[in-house]
């Protein structure tokens, strides 16, 4: 990759095409260069010249192929800026898309003073839209229903419309807009251009094209041109307050050279970025208000390896293209599947493998379904690595470097120091000493020792509760250890749930249900022991009948919790100790 911030042109770009070759007016070329677009995507390279030539087009392309600029740029080129009347209408299936497309078109029009783009959609008052139309918006982007409403009320006139776009036509038909789309197209003057885009080409869309388009140029961009394909998509259920800790662990074990963490707001970028930096991770954060030069500097550091983790808002990361990024973490699930696709497109670039991991809180899981429908791929659930896994990973990384270090030699000083130390401490076992030195080199305190069923799961559930993955807080505080020892001695209320390892239960999911549906706070939930077909959890403060009732019906790992006070014998040591779950790795 040559220049900084070069391009994130969606894949399949003809190698030598540039925006200068497409015949766009200088004001539009300047705008896209401001946006950091240098190479047109495949659909842009084909659609723009055809549309500039006055042709109708049918474009078959997936999400993330750059369709908005493919129609937005020629659309703007077709407008008479001095005429304060609607001259282009873009129909989109949803209100969010309408706003997004309107924003994008406005961003292409920064060098066209006097050009007004208006988004119109249902569920918001007519009057402001009506006023904006009366003031002379030239480009209207809207949902078919609301556009038709404006037509019926004569607040929107089509007399001067010369350019129409159907964006995501298959989606519009699927949502039942066929008739509305038809009416809007029929209301437009005969002398007009139409661009129709669709991810698929079912017969109904063909029919729309045959009826309303004039000998369209057909452009198909192959499936691989979608950014999604080379990215492994995963998610983990993480209660909100544990996200930063979980993130630190994920980053600690990730094989990726560099990562981007997406957050929704500027405040979150700063908060998460600072937390990572505090933990000694090579991280920085940017949001949309960061100056362009500053942004370029940061992206350059990311590219050269001076920086490994970038925490960014969607706006700040737009167009970012760095091959080293092997991991995208969605700290929050984006509200729009489109945003999700743009985010994960930051990885898996230049033919490399990438992973996109989304953190979801227990209540956000429905948003995942929406994303799966849009990307037509299912997301794989993974677990946040446990502190033990983080330590093990660090040890492995350290040991992997020993060969090269040994080769370098120059170890005499160390050999001697160890010989002296062993001579002075004859009781010390060399392997033991090596373990201690390794622990010091790894720099964490190591996972919690196994006792009283204090196994990996326990450590993980504690970490969930103590909120951190700052390696210190992963370790139970002394007081806490004592508290759970008292439980073992037989005092505090333990609760039994009818879900266990056999169902793939992870402590995080149980904590999620208790704090989500159950309305408890992390502090209310104590030690968790997971067994084959059930699990035990300490809830010192007890549960109200109301909460028990709600939790009885709550499903975790696909099964109802059926929570009740545990009356059975406490698990002792040895045979009845909790079993370790299946590998908790992220694969
Ligand atoms: P689609 O509508 O096909 O899903 P979009 O038009 O929303 O795709 O574009 C996807 C992303 O790619 C957007 O963030 C956009 O800014 C960016 N993008 C589009 N074309 C280019 C380009 N030629 N160079 C760099 N980035 C681009
Ligand atoms: Mg689009």
Coordinates of C-alpha atoms and ligand atoms in Angstrom, one line a residue:
X1 CA 0.0 0.0 0.0
X2 CA 1.7 3.2 -1.0
X3 CA 0.1 6.4 0.3
X4 CA -1.4 6.9 3.7
X5 CA -5.2 6.8 3.7
X6 CA -5.1 5.8 0.2
X7 CA -8.4 4.1 -0.3
X8 CA -10.7 1.4 0.9
X9 CA -12.2 0.9 -2.5
X10 CA -14.3 -2.1 -2.2
X11 CA -12.7 -5.1 -3.8
X12 CA -12.8 -6.0 -7.5
X13 CA -11.6 -2.6 -8.6
X14 CA -10.2 -2.7 -12.1
X15 CA -6.5 -2.3 -11.4
X16 CA -5.8 0.9 -13.4
X17 CA -9.1 2.8 -13.2
X18 CA -8.9 6.1 -11.4
X19 CA -11.6 8.6 -10.6
X20 CA -10.0 11.0 -13.1
X21 CA -10.9 8.6 -15.8
X22 CA -14.6 8.6 -15.1
X23 CA -15.3 12.0 -16.5
X24 CA -16.7 13.6 -13.4
X25 CA -16.9 17.4 -13.0
X26 CA -14.0 18.8 -11.0
X27 CA -16.1 19.8 -8.0
X28 CA -17.1 16.2 -7.6
X29 CA -13.6 14.9 -8.1
X30 CA -12.4 17.3 -5.4
X31 CA -15.1 16.1 -3.0
X32 CA -14.3 12.4 -3.4
X33 CA -10.6 13.2 -3.0
X34 CA -11.5 15.0 0.3
X35 CA -13.2 11.8 1.4
X36 CA -10.1 9.8 0.7
X37 CA -11.4 7.9 -2.2
X38 CA -8.7 7.4 -4.8
X39 CA -9.7 4.2 -6.7
X40 CA -13.2 3.7 -7.8
X41 CA -14.9 0.4 -6.8
X42 CA -16.0 -2.0 -9.6
X43 CA -19.5 -0.8 -9.6
X44 CA -18.4 2.8 -9.6
X45 CA -16.0 2.3 -12.4
X46 CA -18.8 0.9 -14.6
X47 CA -21.9 2.8 -13.4
X48 CA -20.5 6.3 -13.3
X49 CA -19.5 6.5 -17.0
X50 CA -22.8 4.9 -18.1
X51 CA -24.9 7.3 -16.0
X52 CA -22.9 10.3 -17.1
X53 CA -23.6 9.2 -20.6
X54 CA -27.3 9.4 -19.9
X55 CA -28.0 5.7 -19.8
X56 CA -30.3 3.9 -17.4
X57 CA -28.6 1.1 -15.4
X58 CA -29.4 -2.0 -13.5
X59 CA -26.7 -2.7 -10.9
X60 CA -26.5 -6.1 -9.1
X61 CA -24.2 -5.7 -6.2
X62 CA -23.9 -6.6 -2.6
X63 CA -23.7 -4.3 0.4
X64 CA -20.3 -2.6 0.8
X65 CA -19.5 -2.4 -2.9
X66 CA -19.8 1.4 -3.0
X67 CA -23.2 1.9 -4.7
X68 CA -23.9 5.2 -3.1
X69 CA -21.1 7.0 -4.9
X70 CA -21.9 5.0 -8.0
X71 CA -25.2 6.7 -8.4
X72 CA -24.7 9.7 -6.1
X73 CA -21.9 11.3 -8.1
X74 CA -23.6 11.1 -11.6
X75 CA -26.8 12.2 -9.9
X76 CA -25.1 15.4 -8.7
X77 CA -23.6 15.9 -12.1
X78 CA -27.1 15.9 -13.6
X79 CA -28.4 18.7 -11.4
X80 CA -28.9 22.3 -12.2
X81 CA -27.8 24.0 -9.0
X82 CA -29.5 27.3 -9.9
X83 CA -32.9 25.7 -10.1
X84 CA -34.5 25.4 -6.7
X85 CA -36.7 22.4 -7.5
X86 CA -36.5 18.7 -6.9
X87 CA -34.5 17.2 -9.7
X88 CA -33.4 13.8 -8.3
X89 CA -35.3 11.3 -6.2
X90 CA -33.6 8.3 -4.4
X91 CA -35.8 5.6 -2.9
X92 CA -34.5 3.5 -0.1
X93 CA -36.2 0.8 1.9
X94 CA -35.6 2.2 5.4
X95 CA -35.4 5.5 7.2
X96 CA -31.9 4.8 8.3
X97 CA -30.7 4.2 4.8
X98 CA -32.4 7.3 3.6
X99 CA -30.5 9.4 6.2
X100 CA -27.3 7.6 5.4
X101 CA -27.6 8.0 1.7
X102 CA -28.6 11.7 2.1
X103 CA -25.6 12.3 4.2
X104 CA -23.3 10.6 1.7
X105 CA -24.7 12.6 -1.2
X106 CA -24.3 15.8 0.8
X107 CA -20.7 14.8 1.5
X108 CA -20.2 14.5 -2.3
X109 CA -21.7 18.0 -2.7
X110 CA -19.3 19.9 -0.4
X111 CA -17.9 21.8 -3.4
X112 CA -21.3 22.5 -4.8
X113 CA -22.7 25.5 -2.8
X114 CA -26.4 25.8 -2.9
X115 CA -27.1 22.2 -3.3
X116 CA -29.6 20.8 -0.9
X117 CA -30.2 17.2 -0.1
X118 CA -33.3 16.3 1.9
X119 CA -34.2 13.0 3.6
X120 CA -37.9 12.2 3.9
X121 CA -39.3 9.3 5.8
X122 CA -42.2 8.1 7.7
X123 CA -42.6 8.4 11.4
X124 CA -41.4 12.0 11.5
X125 CA -43.5 15.1 11.1
X126 CA -44.5 16.3 7.6
X127 CA -44.1 20.0 8.2
X128 CA -40.4 20.4 8.5
X129 CA -40.0 18.2 5.4
X130 CA -42.6 20.2 3.6
X131 CA -40.8 23.5 4.4
X132 CA -37.4 22.1 3.3
X133 CA -39.1 21.0 0.0
X134 CA -40.6 24.5 -0.4
X135 CA -37.2 26.0 0.2
X136 CA -36.0 24.2 -2.9
X137 CA -34.2 21.0 -2.0
X138 CA -32.9 19.6 -5.3
X139 CA -32.2 16.0 -4.1
X140 CA -34.8 14.0 -2.2
X141 CA -33.9 10.7 -0.6
X142 CA -36.7 8.9 1.0
X143 CA -38.7 5.8 1.7
X144 CA -41.3 5.0 -1.0
X145 CA -44.3 5.5 1.3
X146 CA -43.4 9.0 2.5
X147 CA -42.3 10.1 -0.9
X148 CA -45.7 9.1 -2.3
X149 CA -47.4 10.9 0.6
X150 CA -45.6 14.1 -0.4
X151 CA -46.6 13.5 -4.0
X152 CA -50.3 13.0 -3.0
X153 CA -50.2 16.2 -0.9
X154 CA -48.5 18.0 -3.8
X155 CA -45.7 19.1 -1.4
X156 CA -43.3 17.3 -3.7
X157 CA -43.5 17.9 -7.4
X158 CA -41.9 15.7 -9.9
X159 CA -42.0 18.0 -12.9
X160 CA -38.3 18.8 -12.8
X161 CA -37.1 15.3 -11.8
X162 CA -34.5 14.0 -14.3
X163 CA -32.8 11.3 -12.2
X164 CA -34.4 8.5 -10.1
X165 CA -32.6 5.8 -8.1
X166 CA -34.0 2.7 -6.6
X167 CA -31.5 1.7 -3.9
X168 CA -31.7 -1.9 -2.6
X169 CA -34.7 -2.6 -4.8
X170 CA -35.1 -6.2 -3.6
X171 CA -35.3 -5.0 -0.1
X172 CA -38.0 -2.4 -1.0
X173 CA -40.1 -5.0 -2.6
X174 CA -39.6 -7.4 0.2
X175 CA -40.9 -4.7 2.6
X176 CA -44.1 -4.4 0.5
X177 CA -43.3 -1.2 -1.3
X178 CA -43.8 -2.5 -4.8
X179 CA -46.9 -0.5 -5.5
X180 CA -45.5 2.7 -4.0
X181 CA -42.3 2.4 -6.0
X182 CA -44.4 1.9 -9.1
X183 CA -46.4 5.0 -8.5
X184 CA -43.4 7.2 -7.8
X185 CA -41.8 6.0 -11.0
X186 CA -45.0 6.6 -13.0
X187 CA -45.2 10.1 -11.6
X188 CA -41.8 11.1 -13.0
X189 CA -41.4 12.8 -16.4
X190 CA -40.7 10.5 -19.3
X191 CA -37.4 12.2 -20.0
X192 CA -35.5 11.0 -17.1
X193 CA -32.8 8.5 -16.1
X194 CA -33.2 5.6 -13.8
X195 CA -30.6 3.7 -11.8
X196 CA -31.8 0.5 -10.1
X197 CA -29.7 -1.3 -7.6
X198 CA -30.4 -4.6 -6.0
X199 CA -28.4 -7.4 -4.3
X200 CA -30.5 -10.0 -6.1
X201 CA -32.5 -10.1 -9.3
X202 CA -35.8 -11.9 -8.6
X203 CA -38.4 -11.8 -11.4
X204 CA -40.3 -8.9 -9.8
X205 CA -37.3 -6.7 -10.1
X206 CA -36.8 -7.7 -13.7
X207 CA -40.4 -6.6 -14.3
X208 CA -39.8 -3.2 -12.7
X209 CA -36.8 -2.8 -14.8
X210 CA -38.6 -3.8 -18.0
X211 CA -41.5 -1.5 -17.2
X212 CA -39.7 1.7 -16.1
X213 CA -36.1 1.6 -17.5
X214 CA -35.0 2.4 -20.9
X215 CA -32.6 -0.2 -22.4
X216 CA -30.6 -0.3 -19.2
X217 CA -26.9 -1.2 -19.0
X218 CA -26.6 -4.2 -16.8
X219 CA -23.7 -4.2 -14.3
X220 CA -23.0 -7.1 -12.1
X221 CA -20.4 -7.1 -9.4
X222 CA -19.4 -10.5 -8.2
X223 CA -20.3 -11.7 -4.8
X224 CA -16.6 -11.7 -3.7
X225 CA -16.6 -8.0 -4.2
X226 CA -18.6 -7.7 -1.1
X227 CA -16.3 -6.9 1.8
X228 CA -17.7 -9.5 4.0
X229 CA -16.4 -12.8 2.6
X230 CA -12.9 -13.2 4.0
X231 CA -13.9 -12.2 7.5
X232 CA -14.7 -14.7 10.2
X233 CA -17.6 -13.2 12.1
X234 CA -18.0 -14.0 15.7
X235 CA -19.8 -12.6 18.8
X236 CA -19.5 -12.9 22.5
X237 CA -22.1 -12.1 25.1
X238 CA -20.6 -9.6 27.5
X239 CA -22.5 -7.5 30.1
X240 CA -21.8 -3.9 29.4
X241 CA -19.6 -3.1 32.4
X242 CA -17.2 -5.9 31.6
X243 CA -16.6 -4.9 28.1
X244 CA -13.3 -3.1 28.6
X245 CA -11.9 -6.1 30.6
X246 CA -13.1 -8.5 28.0
X247 CA -11.6 -6.4 25.3
X248 CA -8.2 -6.3 27.0
X249 CA -8.2 -10.1 27.1
X250 CA -9.3 -10.5 23.5
X251 CA -6.5 -8.2 22.4
X252 CA -4.0 -10.1 24.6
X253 CA -4.6 -13.4 22.8
X254 CA -5.5 -12.2 19.3
X255 CA -3.1 -13.4 16.6
X256 CA -3.9 -10.2 14.6
X257 CA -1.1 -7.7 14.0
X258 CA -3.4 -4.8 14.6
X259 CA -7.0 -4.2 15.6
X260 CA -9.7 -1.6 15.3
X261 CA -12.3 -1.3 18.1
X262 CA -15.5 0.4 17.0
X263 CA -17.5 2.5 19.5
X264 CA -20.5 4.6 19.0
X265 CA -19.5 7.9 20.5
X266 CA -16.6 10.2 20.9
X267 CA -16.8 9.8 24.7
X268 CA -16.7 6.1 24.4
X269 CA -13.7 6.2 22.1
X270 CA -11.8 8.3 24.7
X271 CA -12.9 6.1 27.6
X272 CA -12.1 2.8 26.0
X273 CA -8.9 4.0 24.3
X274 CA -7.6 5.5 27.6
X275 CA -8.4 2.3 29.5
X276 CA -6.4 0.2 27.0
X277 CA -3.4 2.6 27.1
X278 CA -3.5 2.4 30.9
X279 CA -3.2 -1.4 30.6
X280 CA 0.0 -0.9 28.6
X281 CA -1.6 -1.7 25.2
X282 CA -0.3 0.2 22.2
X283 CA -3.5 2.0 21.5
X284 CA -4.9 5.3 20.3
X285 CA -8.4 6.7 19.8
X286 CA -9.9 8.9 17.2
X287 CA -13.4 10.3 16.6
X288 CA -14.9 12.3 13.8
X289 CA -13.8 15.7 15.2
X290 CA -10.1 14.8 15.0
X291 CA -8.3 17.0 12.4
X292 CA -7.5 15.3 9.2
X293 CA -3.7 15.7 9.6
X294 CA -3.9 14.2 13.1
X295 CA -6.0 11.3 11.8
X296 CA -3.5 10.6 9.0
X297 CA -0.6 10.5 11.5
X298 CA -2.4 8.0 13.6
X299 CA -3.4 5.8 10.6
X300 CA 0.2 5.9 9.5
X301 CA 1.4 4.7 12.9
X302 CA -1.1 1.9 12.7
X303 CA 0.2 1.0 9.2
X304 CA 3.8 1.0 10.2
X305 CA 3.3 -1.0 13.4
X306 CA 4.0 1.9 15.8
X307 CA 0.5 1.4 17.0
X308 CA -1.5 -1.8 17.3
X309 CA -5.0 -0.9 18.4
X310 CA -7.2 2.0 17.2
X311 CA -10.4 2.8 19.0
X312 CA -12.6 4.7 16.6
X313 CA -16.1 5.9 15.9
X314 CA -17.7 5.0 12.6
X315 CA -17.1 8.4 11.1
X316 CA -13.5 8.5 12.1
X317 CA -12.7 5.1 10.6
X318 CA -14.5 5.7 7.4
X319 CA -12.4 4.8 4.4
X320 CA -9.6 3.4 6.6
X321 CA -7.5 0.8 4.8
X322 CA -4.7 -0.8 6.7
X323 CA -3.6 -4.4 5.8
X324 CA -2.3 -5.1 9.3
X325 CA -5.8 -5.0 10.7
X326 CA -6.6 -8.6 11.4
X327 CA -9.3 -8.0 14.0
X328 CA -12.3 -5.7 14.2
X329 CA -14.0 -5.5 17.6
X330 CA -17.5 -4.0 17.7
X331 CA -17.5 -2.8 21.3
X332 CA -21.2 -2.2 20.7
X333 CA -23.5 -3.8 18.2
X334 CA -24.2 -1.2 15.5
X335 CA -27.8 -0.2 15.2
X336 CA -27.7 -0.6 11.4
X337 CA -26.6 -3.7 9.7
X338 CA -25.0 -1.4 7.1
X339 CA -22.8 0.1 9.6
X340 CA -21.8 -3.4 10.7
X341 CA -20.8 -4.3 7.2
X342 CA -18.7 -1.1 6.8
X343 CA -17.0 -1.8 10.1
X344 CA -16.0 -5.3 9.4
X345 CA -14.8 -4.3 6.0
X346 CA -11.8 -2.7 7.8
X347 CA -10.3 -6.1 8.2
X348 CA -9.7 -9.0 5.8
X349 CA -8.2 -6.6 3.4
X350 CA -5.7 -7.3 0.6
X351 CA -6.8 -10.9 0.5
X352 CA -5.9 -11.5 4.1
X353 CA -7.9 -13.3 6.7
X354 CA -9.7 -11.2 9.3
X355 CA -11.9 -11.6 12.2
X356 CA -14.8 -9.5 13.4
X357 CA -15.9 -9.9 17.0
X358 CA -19.0 -8.2 18.3
X359 CA -19.7 -7.7 21.9
X360 CA -23.4 -8.0 22.6
X361 CA -25.2 -7.5 25.9
X362 CA -27.8 -10.2 26.7
X363 CA -30.6 -7.8 25.7
X364 CA -29.0 -6.9 22.3
X365 CA -29.1 -10.4 20.8
X366 CA -31.9 -9.7 18.5
X367 CA -29.8 -7.2 16.7
X368 CA -27.5 -10.0 15.7
X369 CA -30.3 -11.7 13.8
X370 CA -30.8 -8.6 11.8
X371 CA -27.1 -8.5 11.0
X372 CA -27.1 -12.1 10.0
X373 CA -30.0 -11.5 7.6
X374 CA -28.2 -8.6 6.0
X375 CA -24.9 -10.3 5.6
X376 CA -26.5 -13.6 4.9
X377 CA -23.9 -15.2 7.1
X378 CA -24.3 -16.5 10.6
X379 CA -22.2 -15.3 13.5
X380 CA -20.4 -17.8 15.6
X381 CA -20.6 -17.5 19.3
X382 CA -17.2 -17.5 21.1
X383 CA -16.1 -17.0 24.6
X384 CA -14.0 -14.3 26.1
X385 CA -10.6 -15.9 26.9
X386 CA -10.2 -16.6 30.6
X387 CA -7.3 -15.1 32.6
X388 CA -5.6 -18.5 32.4
X389 CA -5.8 -18.5 28.7
X390 CA -4.4 -15.0 28.6
X391 CA -1.5 -16.1 30.8
X392 CA -1.0 -19.3 28.8
X393 CA -0.9 -17.3 25.6
X394 CA 1.7 -14.9 27.0
X395 CA 3.8 -17.8 28.1
X396 CA 3.6 -19.4 24.7
X397 CA 4.5 -16.2 23.0
X398 CA 7.5 -15.8 25.3
X399 CA 8.7 -19.4 24.9
X400 CA 8.4 -19.0 21.1
X401 CA 10.9 -16.3 21.3
X402 CA 13.5 -18.3 23.3
X403 CA 15.0 -20.1 20.3
X404 CA 16.0 -16.9 18.6
X405 CA 17.3 -15.4 21.8
X406 CA 19.3 -18.5 22.6
X407 CA 20.9 -18.2 19.2
X408 CA 22.0 -14.7 19.9
X409 CA 23.7 -16.2 23.0
X410 CA 25.4 -13.5 25.2
X411 CA 23.9 -15.3 28.1
X412 CA 26.9 -15.8 30.3
X413 CA 25.9 -13.1 32.8
X414 CA 22.6 -14.8 33.3
X415 CA 24.0 -18.3 33.6
X416 CA 26.4 -17.0 36.2
X417 CA 23.7 -15.2 38.2
X418 CA 21.5 -18.3 38.2
X419 CA 24.4 -20.5 39.3
X420 CA 25.1 -18.2 42.1
X421 CA 21.5 -18.0 43.1
X422 CA 21.1 -21.8 43.1
X423 CA 24.3 -22.2 45.1
X424 CA 23.0 -19.8 47.7
X425 CA 19.5 -21.4 47.8
X426 CA 20.1 -25.1 47.7
X427 CA 16.4 -25.8 48.4
X428 CA 15.3 -24.1 45.2
X429 CA 14.3 -26.4 42.4
X430 CA 15.6 -25.1 39.0
X431 CA 12.3 -25.8 37.2
X432 CA 10.4 -24.0 39.9
X433 CA 12.8 -21.1 39.6
X434 CA 12.3 -21.1 35.8
X435 CA 8.5 -21.0 36.4
X436 CA 8.8 -18.0 38.7
X437 CA 11.1 -16.2 36.3
X438 CA 8.7 -16.9 33.4
X439 CA 5.8 -15.5 35.5
X440 CA 7.7 -12.4 36.1
X441 CA 8.6 -12.0 32.5
X442 CA 5.0 -12.6 31.4
X443 CA 4.2 -9.9 33.9
X444 CA 0.9 -11.1 35.3
X445 CA 0.0 -12.8 38.5
X446 CA -1.1 -16.0 36.8
X447 CA -4.5 -17.6 37.0
X448 CA -6.1 -18.4 40.3
X449 CA -4.9 -21.6 42.0
X450 CA -7.3 -24.5 41.9
X451 CA -9.0 -25.2 45.2
X452 CA -12.5 -25.7 46.3
X453 CA -13.7 -26.0 42.7
X454 CA -11.9 -22.8 42.1
X455 CA -11.4 -23.8 38.4
X456 CA -11.1 -21.9 35.2
X457 CA -14.8 -21.2 35.1
X458 CA -14.7 -19.9 38.5
X459 CA -11.9 -17.6 37.6
X460 CA -13.8 -16.4 34.6
X461 CA -17.0 -15.8 36.5
X462 CA -15.0 -13.9 39.2
X463 CA -13.5 -11.8 36.5
X464 CA -17.0 -11.2 35.2
X465 CA -17.9 -10.0 38.6
X466 CA -14.9 -8.0 39.6
X467 CA -15.2 -6.3 36.3
X468 CA -11.9 -6.5 34.9
X469 CA -9.3 -7.9 33.1
X470 CA -6.7 -5.8 34.3
X471 CA -4.8 -8.8 35.3
X472 CA -4.9 -7.9 39.0
X473 CA -8.6 -7.7 39.2
X474 CA -8.9 -11.1 37.5
X475 CA -7.6 -12.4 40.7
X476 CA -10.0 -12.6 43.5
X477 CA -9.2 -10.3 46.3
X478 CA -8.3 -12.0 49.6
X479 CA -11.6 -10.9 51.2
X480 CA -13.5 -12.5 48.4
X481 CA -11.7 -15.7 48.6
X482 CA -12.5 -15.9 52.3
X483 CA -16.2 -15.1 51.5
X484 CA -16.5 -18.1 49.2
X485 CA -14.7 -20.2 51.7
X486 CA -17.4 -19.4 54.2
X487 CA -19.9 -20.5 51.6
X488 CA -18.2 -23.8 51.3
X489 CA -18.4 -24.1 55.1
X490 CA -22.1 -24.1 54.5
X491 CA -23.9 -20.7 55.2
X492 CA -24.9 -18.5 52.3
X493 CA -27.8 -19.2 49.9
X494 CA -26.7 -21.2 46.8
X495 CA -29.0 -21.4 43.9
X496 CA -29.3 -24.2 41.4
X497 CA -30.0 -23.7 37.7
X498 CA -30.9 -26.5 35.4
X499 CA -28.3 -25.7 32.7
X500 CA -24.8 -26.9 32.7
X501 CA -21.7 -27.8 30.6
X502 CA -23.7 -30.3 28.7
X503 CA -25.7 -27.3 27.3
X504 CA -22.6 -25.3 26.7
X505 CA -23.3 -23.0 29.6
X506 CA -20.6 -20.4 30.2
X507 CA -20.5 -18.3 33.3
X508 CA -20.8 -15.1 31.4
X509 CA -24.1 -16.2 29.9
X510 CA -25.5 -17.1 33.4
X511 CA -24.3 -13.8 34.8
X512 CA -25.8 -12.1 31.8
X513 CA -29.2 -13.7 32.5
X514 CA -29.1 -12.9 36.2
X515 CA -28.1 -9.3 35.6
X516 CA -30.3 -8.8 32.5
X517 CA -33.6 -10.6 32.9
X518 CA -33.1 -11.0 36.7
X519 CA -32.3 -7.4 37.2
X520 CA -29.5 -8.2 39.7
X521 CA -26.2 -6.3 39.7
X522 CA -22.8 -7.9 39.3
X523 CA -22.2 -7.5 43.0
X524 CA -25.3 -9.6 43.8
X525 CA -23.9 -12.6 42.0
X526 CA -21.2 -14.6 43.8
X527 CA -19.3 -17.8 42.9
X528 CA -20.5 -19.9 40.0
X529 CA -19.7 -23.6 39.7
X530 CA -20.8 -25.3 36.5
X531 CA -21.4 -29.0 36.4
X532 CA -22.5 -31.4 33.7
X533 CA -26.3 -30.8 33.8
X534 CA -26.6 -28.0 36.3
X535 CA -24.8 -25.1 37.9
X536 CA -24.7 -23.6 41.3
X537 CA -24.5 -19.9 41.9
X538 CA -24.1 -17.9 45.1
X539 CA -26.6 -15.1 45.5
X540 CA -26.0 -13.9 49.0
X541 CA -28.8 -11.4 49.1
X542 CA -31.3 -13.9 47.9
X543 CA -34.0 -13.5 45.2
X544 CA -37.5 -12.1 45.4
X545 CA -40.4 -14.4 44.3
X546 CA -40.9 -12.1 41.4
X547 CA -37.4 -12.4 40.2
X548 CA -37.5 -16.2 40.7
X549 CA -40.6 -16.3 38.6
X550 CA -39.0 -14.3 35.8
X551 CA -35.8 -16.3 35.9
X552 CA -37.6 -19.6 35.9
X553 CA -38.8 -18.9 32.4
X554 CA -35.6 -17.3 31.2
X555 CA -33.6 -19.4 28.7
X556 CA -29.9 -19.7 28.8
X557 CA -27.9 -21.8 26.3
X558 CA -31.3 -22.7 24.9
X559 CA -32.8 -24.1 28.1
X560 CA -35.0 -22.7 30.8
X561 CA -33.0 -21.8 33.9
X562 CA -35.5 -23.3 36.4
X563 CA -33.7 -21.5 39.2
X564 CA -34.3 -22.7 42.7
X565 CA -32.6 -22.8 46.1
X566 CA -30.0 -25.6 46.2
X567 CA -30.9 -28.2 48.7
X568 CA -28.6 -31.0 47.5
X569 CA -25.3 -31.9 49.0
X570 CA -22.5 -29.4 48.3
X571 CA -20.0 -30.6 45.9
X572 CA -16.9 -31.8 47.7
X573 CA -13.5 -32.3 46.4
X574 CA -12.3 -34.9 44.0
X575 CA -14.9 -36.8 41.9
X576 CA -17.7 -34.3 42.2
X577 CA -15.7 -31.3 41.4
X578 CA -17.0 -29.1 38.6
X579 CA -15.9 -30.3 35.2
X580 CA -14.0 -28.1 32.9
X581 CA -15.9 -27.0 29.9
X582 CA -15.0 -27.7 26.4
X583 CA -12.2 -25.7 25.1
X584 CA -12.8 -22.1 25.8
X585 CA -10.7 -20.9 23.0
X586 CA -12.0 -18.5 20.5
X587 CA -12.2 -21.0 17.7
Ligands
LIG1 P1 -23.1 0.0 -0.6 O1 -24.2 1.0 -0.8 O2 -22.8 -0.7 -1.9 O3 -23.4 -0.9 0.5 P2 -21.6 2.3 0.2 O4 -21.8 3.2 -0.9 O5 -22.4 2.5 1.4 O6 -21.8 0.8 -0.2 O7 -20.0 2.3 0.5 C1 -19.4 1.4 1.4 C2 -18.3 2.1 2.1 O8 -17.2 2.3 1.2 C3 -18.6 3.5 2.5 O9 -18.0 3.8 3.8 C4 -17.9 4.4 1.5 O10 -17.6 5.7 2.1 C5 -16.8 3.6 1.1 N1 -16.4 3.8 -0.3 C6 -17.2 3.7 -1.4 N2 -16.5 3.9 -2.5 C7 -15.2 4.1 -2.1 C8 -14.0 4.3 -2.8 N3 -14.0 4.4 -4.2 N4 -12.9 4.5 -2.1 C9 -12.9 4.4 -0.8 N5 -14.0 4.2 -0.1 C10 -15.1 4.0 -0.7
LIG2 MG1 -26.0 1.3 0.0

